[in-house]
Coordinates of C-alpha atoms and ligand atoms in Angstrom, one line a residue:
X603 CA 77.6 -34.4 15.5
X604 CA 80.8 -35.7 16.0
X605 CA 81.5 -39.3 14.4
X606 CA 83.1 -41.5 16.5
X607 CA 85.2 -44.9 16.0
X608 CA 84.0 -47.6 17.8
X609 CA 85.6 -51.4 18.3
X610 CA 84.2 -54.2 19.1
X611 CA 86.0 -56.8 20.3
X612 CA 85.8 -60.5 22.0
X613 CA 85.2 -64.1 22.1
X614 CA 84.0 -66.0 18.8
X615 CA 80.4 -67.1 19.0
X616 CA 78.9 -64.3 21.4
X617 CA 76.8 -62.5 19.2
X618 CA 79.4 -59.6 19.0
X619 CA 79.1 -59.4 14.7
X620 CA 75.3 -58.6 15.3
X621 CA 75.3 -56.6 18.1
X622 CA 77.8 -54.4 16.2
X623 CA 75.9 -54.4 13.1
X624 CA 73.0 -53.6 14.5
X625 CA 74.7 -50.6 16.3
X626 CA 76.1 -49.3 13.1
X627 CA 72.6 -49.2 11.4
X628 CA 71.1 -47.1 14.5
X629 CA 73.8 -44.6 14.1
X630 CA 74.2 -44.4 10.2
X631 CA 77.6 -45.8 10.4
X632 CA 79.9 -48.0 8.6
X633 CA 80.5 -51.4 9.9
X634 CA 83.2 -53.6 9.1
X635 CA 83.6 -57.4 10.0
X636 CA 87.5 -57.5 10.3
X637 CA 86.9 -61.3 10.6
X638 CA 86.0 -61.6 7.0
X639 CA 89.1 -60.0 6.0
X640 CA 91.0 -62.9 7.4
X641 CA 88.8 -65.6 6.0
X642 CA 89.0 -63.9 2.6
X643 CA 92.5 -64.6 2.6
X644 CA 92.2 -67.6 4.0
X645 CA 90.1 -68.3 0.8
X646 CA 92.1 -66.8 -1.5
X647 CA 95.0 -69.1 0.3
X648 CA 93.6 -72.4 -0.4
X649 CA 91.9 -71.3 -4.4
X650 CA 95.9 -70.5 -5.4
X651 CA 97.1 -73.5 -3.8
X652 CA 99.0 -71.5 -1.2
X653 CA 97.8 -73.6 1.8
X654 CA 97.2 -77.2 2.2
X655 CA 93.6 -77.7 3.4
X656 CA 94.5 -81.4 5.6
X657 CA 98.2 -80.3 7.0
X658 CA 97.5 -76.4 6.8
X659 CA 100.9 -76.0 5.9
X660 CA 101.6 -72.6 4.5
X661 CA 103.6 -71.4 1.3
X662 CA 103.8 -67.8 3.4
X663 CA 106.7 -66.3 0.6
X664 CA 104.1 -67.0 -1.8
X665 CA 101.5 -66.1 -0.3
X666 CA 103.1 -62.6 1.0
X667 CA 104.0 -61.7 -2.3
X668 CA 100.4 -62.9 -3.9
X669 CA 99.0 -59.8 -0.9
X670 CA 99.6 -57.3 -3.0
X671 CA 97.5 -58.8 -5.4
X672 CA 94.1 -59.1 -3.5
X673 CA 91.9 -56.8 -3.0
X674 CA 89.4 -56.9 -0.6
X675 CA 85.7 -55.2 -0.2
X676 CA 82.7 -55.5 2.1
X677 CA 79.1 -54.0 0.6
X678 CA 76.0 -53.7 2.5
X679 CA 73.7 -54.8 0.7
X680 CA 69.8 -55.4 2.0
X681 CA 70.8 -55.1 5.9
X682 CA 73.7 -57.6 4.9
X683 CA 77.2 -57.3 4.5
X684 CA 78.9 -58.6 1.7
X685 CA 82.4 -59.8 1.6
X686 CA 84.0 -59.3 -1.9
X687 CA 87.0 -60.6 -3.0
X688 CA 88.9 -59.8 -6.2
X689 CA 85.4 -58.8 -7.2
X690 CA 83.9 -61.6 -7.0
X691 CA 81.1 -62.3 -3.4
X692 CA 82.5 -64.6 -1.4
X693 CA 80.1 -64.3 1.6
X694 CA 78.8 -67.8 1.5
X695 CA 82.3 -69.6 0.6
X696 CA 84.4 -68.0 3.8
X697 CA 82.0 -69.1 5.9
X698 CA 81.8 -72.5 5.3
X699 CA 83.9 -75.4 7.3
X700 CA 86.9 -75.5 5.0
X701 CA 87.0 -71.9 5.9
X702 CA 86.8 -71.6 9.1
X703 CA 89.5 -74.8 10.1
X704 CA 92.0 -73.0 7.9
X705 CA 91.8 -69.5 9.4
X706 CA 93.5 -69.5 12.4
X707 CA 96.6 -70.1 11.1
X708 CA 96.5 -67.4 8.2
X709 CA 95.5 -64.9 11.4
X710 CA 98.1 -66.0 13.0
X711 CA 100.6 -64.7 10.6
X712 CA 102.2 -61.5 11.2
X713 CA 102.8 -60.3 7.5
X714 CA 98.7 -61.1 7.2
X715 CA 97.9 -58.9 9.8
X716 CA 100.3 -56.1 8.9
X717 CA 98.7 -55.8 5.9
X718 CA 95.2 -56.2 6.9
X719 CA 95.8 -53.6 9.8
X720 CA 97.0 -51.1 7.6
X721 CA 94.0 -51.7 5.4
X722 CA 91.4 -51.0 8.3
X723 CA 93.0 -47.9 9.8
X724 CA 92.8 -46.6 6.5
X725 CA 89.1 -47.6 6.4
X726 CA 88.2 -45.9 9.4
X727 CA 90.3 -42.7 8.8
X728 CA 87.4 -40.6 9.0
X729 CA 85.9 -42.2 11.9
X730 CA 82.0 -43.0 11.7
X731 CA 82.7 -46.9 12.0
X732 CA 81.9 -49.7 14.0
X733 CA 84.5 -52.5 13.2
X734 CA 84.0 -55.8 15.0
X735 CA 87.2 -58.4 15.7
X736 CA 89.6 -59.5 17.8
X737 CA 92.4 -56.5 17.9
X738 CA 90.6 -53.3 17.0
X739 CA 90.3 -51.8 20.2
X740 CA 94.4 -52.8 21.4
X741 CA 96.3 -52.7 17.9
X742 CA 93.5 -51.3 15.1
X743 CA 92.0 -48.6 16.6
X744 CA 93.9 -47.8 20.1
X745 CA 92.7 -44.5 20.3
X746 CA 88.9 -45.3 19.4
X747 CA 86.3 -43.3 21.4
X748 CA 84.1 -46.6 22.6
X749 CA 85.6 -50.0 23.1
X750 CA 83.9 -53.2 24.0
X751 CA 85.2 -56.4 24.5
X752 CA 82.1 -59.2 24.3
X753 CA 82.1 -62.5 25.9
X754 CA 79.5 -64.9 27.4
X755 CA 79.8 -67.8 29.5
X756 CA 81.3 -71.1 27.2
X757 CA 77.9 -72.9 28.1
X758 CA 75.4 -70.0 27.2
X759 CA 77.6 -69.6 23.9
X760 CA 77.8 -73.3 22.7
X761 CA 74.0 -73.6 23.8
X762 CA 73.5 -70.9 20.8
X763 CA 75.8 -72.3 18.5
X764 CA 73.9 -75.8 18.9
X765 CA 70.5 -74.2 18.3
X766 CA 71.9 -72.3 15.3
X767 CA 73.3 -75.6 13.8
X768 CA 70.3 -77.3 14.6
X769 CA 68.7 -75.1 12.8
X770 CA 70.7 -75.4 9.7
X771 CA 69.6 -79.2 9.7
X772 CA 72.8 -80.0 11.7
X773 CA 72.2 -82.7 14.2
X774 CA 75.6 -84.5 14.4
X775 CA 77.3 -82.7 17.3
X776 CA 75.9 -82.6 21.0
X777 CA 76.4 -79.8 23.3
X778 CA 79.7 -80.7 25.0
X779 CA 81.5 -81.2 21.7
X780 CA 80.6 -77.4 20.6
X781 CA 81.5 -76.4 24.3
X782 CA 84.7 -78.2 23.8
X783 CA 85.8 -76.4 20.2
X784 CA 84.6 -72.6 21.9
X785 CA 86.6 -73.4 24.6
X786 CA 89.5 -74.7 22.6
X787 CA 89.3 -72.0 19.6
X788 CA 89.0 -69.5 23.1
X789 CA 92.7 -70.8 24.8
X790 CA 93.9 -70.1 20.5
X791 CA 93.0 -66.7 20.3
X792 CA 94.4 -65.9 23.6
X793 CA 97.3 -67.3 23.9
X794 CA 98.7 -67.1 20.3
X795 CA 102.1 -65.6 20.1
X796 CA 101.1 -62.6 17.3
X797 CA 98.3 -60.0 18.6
X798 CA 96.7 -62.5 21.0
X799 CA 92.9 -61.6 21.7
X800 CA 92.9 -59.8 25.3
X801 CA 90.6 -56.6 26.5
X802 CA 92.0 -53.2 26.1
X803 CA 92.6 -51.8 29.8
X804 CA 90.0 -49.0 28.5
X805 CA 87.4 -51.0 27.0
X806 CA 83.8 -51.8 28.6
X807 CA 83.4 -55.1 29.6
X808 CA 79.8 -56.7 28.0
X809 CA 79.2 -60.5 29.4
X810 CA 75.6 -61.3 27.8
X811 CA 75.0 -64.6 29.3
X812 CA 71.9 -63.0 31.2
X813 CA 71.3 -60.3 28.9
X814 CA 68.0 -60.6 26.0
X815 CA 69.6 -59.0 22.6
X816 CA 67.0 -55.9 22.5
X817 CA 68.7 -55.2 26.4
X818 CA 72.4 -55.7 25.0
X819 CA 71.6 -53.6 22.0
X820 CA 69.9 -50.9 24.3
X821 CA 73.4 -50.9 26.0
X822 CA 75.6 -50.5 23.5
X823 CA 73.9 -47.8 22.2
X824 CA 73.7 -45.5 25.0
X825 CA 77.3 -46.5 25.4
X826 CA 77.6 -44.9 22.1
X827 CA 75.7 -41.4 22.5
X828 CA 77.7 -41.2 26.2
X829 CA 80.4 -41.6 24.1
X830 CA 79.4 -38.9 21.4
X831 CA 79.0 -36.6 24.5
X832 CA 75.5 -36.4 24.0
Ligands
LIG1029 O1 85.2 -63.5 13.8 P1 85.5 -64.6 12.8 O2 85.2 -66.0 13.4 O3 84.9 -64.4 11.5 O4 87.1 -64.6 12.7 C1 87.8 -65.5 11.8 C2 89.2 -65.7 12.3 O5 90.0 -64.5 12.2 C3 89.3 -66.1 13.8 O6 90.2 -67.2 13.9 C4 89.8 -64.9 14.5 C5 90.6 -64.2 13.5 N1 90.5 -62.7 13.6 C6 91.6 -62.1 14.1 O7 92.6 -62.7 14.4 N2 91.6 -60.7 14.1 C7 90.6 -60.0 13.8 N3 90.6 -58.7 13.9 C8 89.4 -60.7 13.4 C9 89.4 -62.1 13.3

């Protein structure tokens, strides 16, 4: 059967990473969280000294010329993915805060994303990938057989981020503060000047404010086989 590339794209806290992963496991594929990528660097950013964690100012000669010099890999390993960098896992450090409120920025240079493109396309040569971010279906993969673009209503998506804090022992923020920062991180990605996150003309449009995961996950996948011409 013919292996397809498929992109997922779309707003951050909408489930989209496990929706995808999920969807790559059904069909034997390889999945790659594009996200991690940036965070990676981001990582590797503020380890050399190449970013300022408080003023997120940016040594960007240095840090174009240190490019060359990471390497990046993603594993799966027991149903998870693995984010790898230099060799070493760095899984739990990109996700953590200092992470996460330095990212932006790094994604939002365009010497950072010409090389992290170039990386995925190269990945997904082949085809037989899901890859989940913010670009794949307009700039990564404009020719990919499926495209979805992911979103949810702010409210549904900050009531999940809340319960997922919550249950990480994190009490300290009410509801309309993590509204506030999806909503604010939301008006970021879209309207930054370099690759801003918008949906491909082509791609399917998958709101899952209403939607149980086994029903979006049903979806998807007979999204999928449709598009394998089955
Ligand atoms: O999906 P995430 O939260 O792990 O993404 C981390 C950051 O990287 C976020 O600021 C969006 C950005 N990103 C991007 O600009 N392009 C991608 N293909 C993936 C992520």
């Amino acid at each position: 059967m013919k292996k397809i590339t498929i992109a997922f794209d779309g707003h951050s806290s909408c489930g989209k990473s496990t929706m995808a992963k999920k969807l790559a496991e059904e069909l034997g594929y390889l999945y790659v969280d594009t996200g991690a990528m940036y965070r990676a660097v981001t990582l590797y950013a503020l380890q050399q000294g190449l970013m300022d964690a408080t003023s997120k100012q940016i040594n960007e000669a240095a840090l174009q010329e240190a490019l060359g010099q990471i390497q990046i890999t993603q594993k799966q390993e027991g149903g998870k993915v693995k984010t790898y960098l230099n060799g070493v896992c760095v899984e739990d450090e990109i996700r953590q805060m200092r992470v996460s409120s330095c990212v932006s920025p790094i994604a939002a240079l365009g010497f950072v994303r010409r090389q992290l493109v170039a990386f995925q396309q190269a990945m997904g040569k082949e085809g037989g990938i899901v890859m989940d971010g913010r670009d794949i279906g307009t700039v990564v993969f404009p020719n990919a057989e499926l495209k979805v673009f992911v979103t949810a209503s702010s409210k549904v998506r900050a009531q999940r981020r809340l319960l997922e804090l919550q249950a990480k022992g994190d009490t300290s923020l009410t509801l309309e503060e993590v509204q506030r920062n999806i909503e604010e991180r939301d008006y970021i990605d879209s309207h930054r000047e370099v690759t801003p996150l918008v949906q491909a003309p082509d791609a399917k449009l998958l709101d899952n404010s209403e939607m149980t995961i086994p029903e979006q996950n049903a979806l998807v996948l007979q999204w999928a086989k449709e598009a394998m011409g089955e």
